[in-house]
Amino acid sequence: MMKWLNSQESFADQYARAIILRADAKFDELDDVSEEAAEADSAVKVQGLRLKADNIKWQLARMNAKKYGDKIQAEHTGADGGPLKFEEIRRTVVDPRDP
């Protein structure tokens, strides 16, 4: 299907737009879930709605990670917060056939 879709430029543009709109609709669904949780009459119902919200957030992060995903930033520092220092770089060639 994707090969055919990509060969039809107008359909590809419409499909891309539909994917964005689907993610935005899912995001709006989170408001409905939170309103339903606020009106819930039991802790069991609230937990079920929490699970539903978590599932929606998981789906959103995969639909559009830049917009709805968690920001992950990793920094590596050396001693006392300074830059990393490489003291030795070693290259070892290994024959995979040698046990």
PDB file of C-alpha atoms in Angstrom, residues 34-75:
ATOM      1  CA  SER A  34      -9.648  13.417  32.332  1.00  0.00           C
ATOM      2  CA  GLU A  35     -13.141  14.930  32.559  1.00  0.00           C
ATOM      3  CA  GLU A  36     -14.604  11.439  32.833  1.00  0.00           C
ATOM      4  CA  ALA A  37     -12.094  10.606  35.585  1.00  0.00           C
ATOM      5  CA  ALA A  38     -13.059  13.752  37.505  1.00  0.00           C
ATOM      6  CA  GLU A  39     -16.682  12.592  37.493  1.00  0.00           C
ATOM      7  CA  ALA A  40     -15.885   8.931  38.256  1.00  0.00           C
ATOM      8  CA  ASP A  41     -17.638   7.393  41.223  1.00  0.00           C
ATOM      9  CA  SER A  42     -15.020   4.806  42.146  1.00  0.00           C
ATOM     10  CA  ALA A  43     -11.284   4.355  42.378  1.00  0.00           C
ATOM     11  CA  VAL A  44     -11.533   1.368  40.052  1.00  0.00           C
ATOM     12  CA  LYS A  45     -13.067   3.544  37.324  1.00  0.00           C
ATOM     13  CA  VAL A  46     -10.357   6.182  37.839  1.00  0.00           C
ATOM     14  CA  GLN A  47      -7.637   3.536  37.495  1.00  0.00           C
ATOM     15  CA  GLY A  48      -9.242   2.257  34.293  1.00  0.00           C
ATOM     16  CA  LEU A  49      -9.322   5.782  32.898  1.00  0.00           C
ATOM     17  CA  ARG A  50      -5.704   6.301  33.935  1.00  0.00           C
ATOM     18  CA  LEU A  51      -4.787   3.189  31.944  1.00  0.00           C
ATOM     19  CA  LYS A  52      -6.745   4.529  28.973  1.00  0.00           C
ATOM     20  CA  ALA A  53      -4.914   7.876  29.198  1.00  0.00           C
ATOM     21  CA  ASP A  54      -1.537   6.129  29.438  1.00  0.00           C
ATOM     22  CA  ASN A  55      -2.368   4.085  26.342  1.00  0.00           C
ATOM     23  CA  ILE A  56      -3.349   7.211  24.419  1.00  0.00           C
ATOM     24  CA  LYS A  57      -0.090   8.927  25.435  1.00  0.00           C
ATOM     25  CA  TRP A  58       1.884   5.848  24.360  1.00  0.00           C
ATOM     26  CA  GLN A  59       0.165   5.869  20.968  1.00  0.00           C
ATOM     27  CA  LEU A  60       0.742   9.601  20.551  1.00  0.00           C
ATOM     28  CA  ALA A  61       4.453   9.236  21.259  1.00  0.00           C
ATOM     29  CA  ARG A  62       4.678   6.760  18.367  1.00  0.00           C
ATOM     30  CA  MET A  63       2.460   8.717  15.991  1.00  0.00           C
ATOM     31  CA  ASN A  64       4.441  11.932  16.336  1.00  0.00           C
ATOM     32  CA  ALA A  65       7.414  11.661  18.682  1.00  0.00           C
ATOM     33  CA  LYS A  66       8.626  15.220  18.093  1.00  0.00           C
ATOM     34  CA  LYS A  67       5.303  16.732  19.115  1.00  0.00           C
ATOM     35  CA  TYR A  68       3.996  14.263  21.698  1.00  0.00           C
ATOM     36  CA  GLY A  69       6.991  12.164  22.795  1.00  0.00           C
ATOM     37  CA  ASP A  70       9.061  12.614  25.909  1.00  0.00           C
ATOM     38  CA  LYS A  71      12.153  14.757  25.497  1.00  0.00           C
ATOM     39  CA  ILE A  72      15.219  12.711  26.253  1.00  0.00           C
ATOM     40  CA  GLN A  73      18.560  14.409  26.633  1.00  0.00           C
ATOM     41  CA  ALA A  74      21.730  12.637  27.645  1.00  0.00           C
ATOM     42  CA  GLU A  75      24.900  14.435  28.608  1.00  0.00           C
TER      43      GLU A  75
END
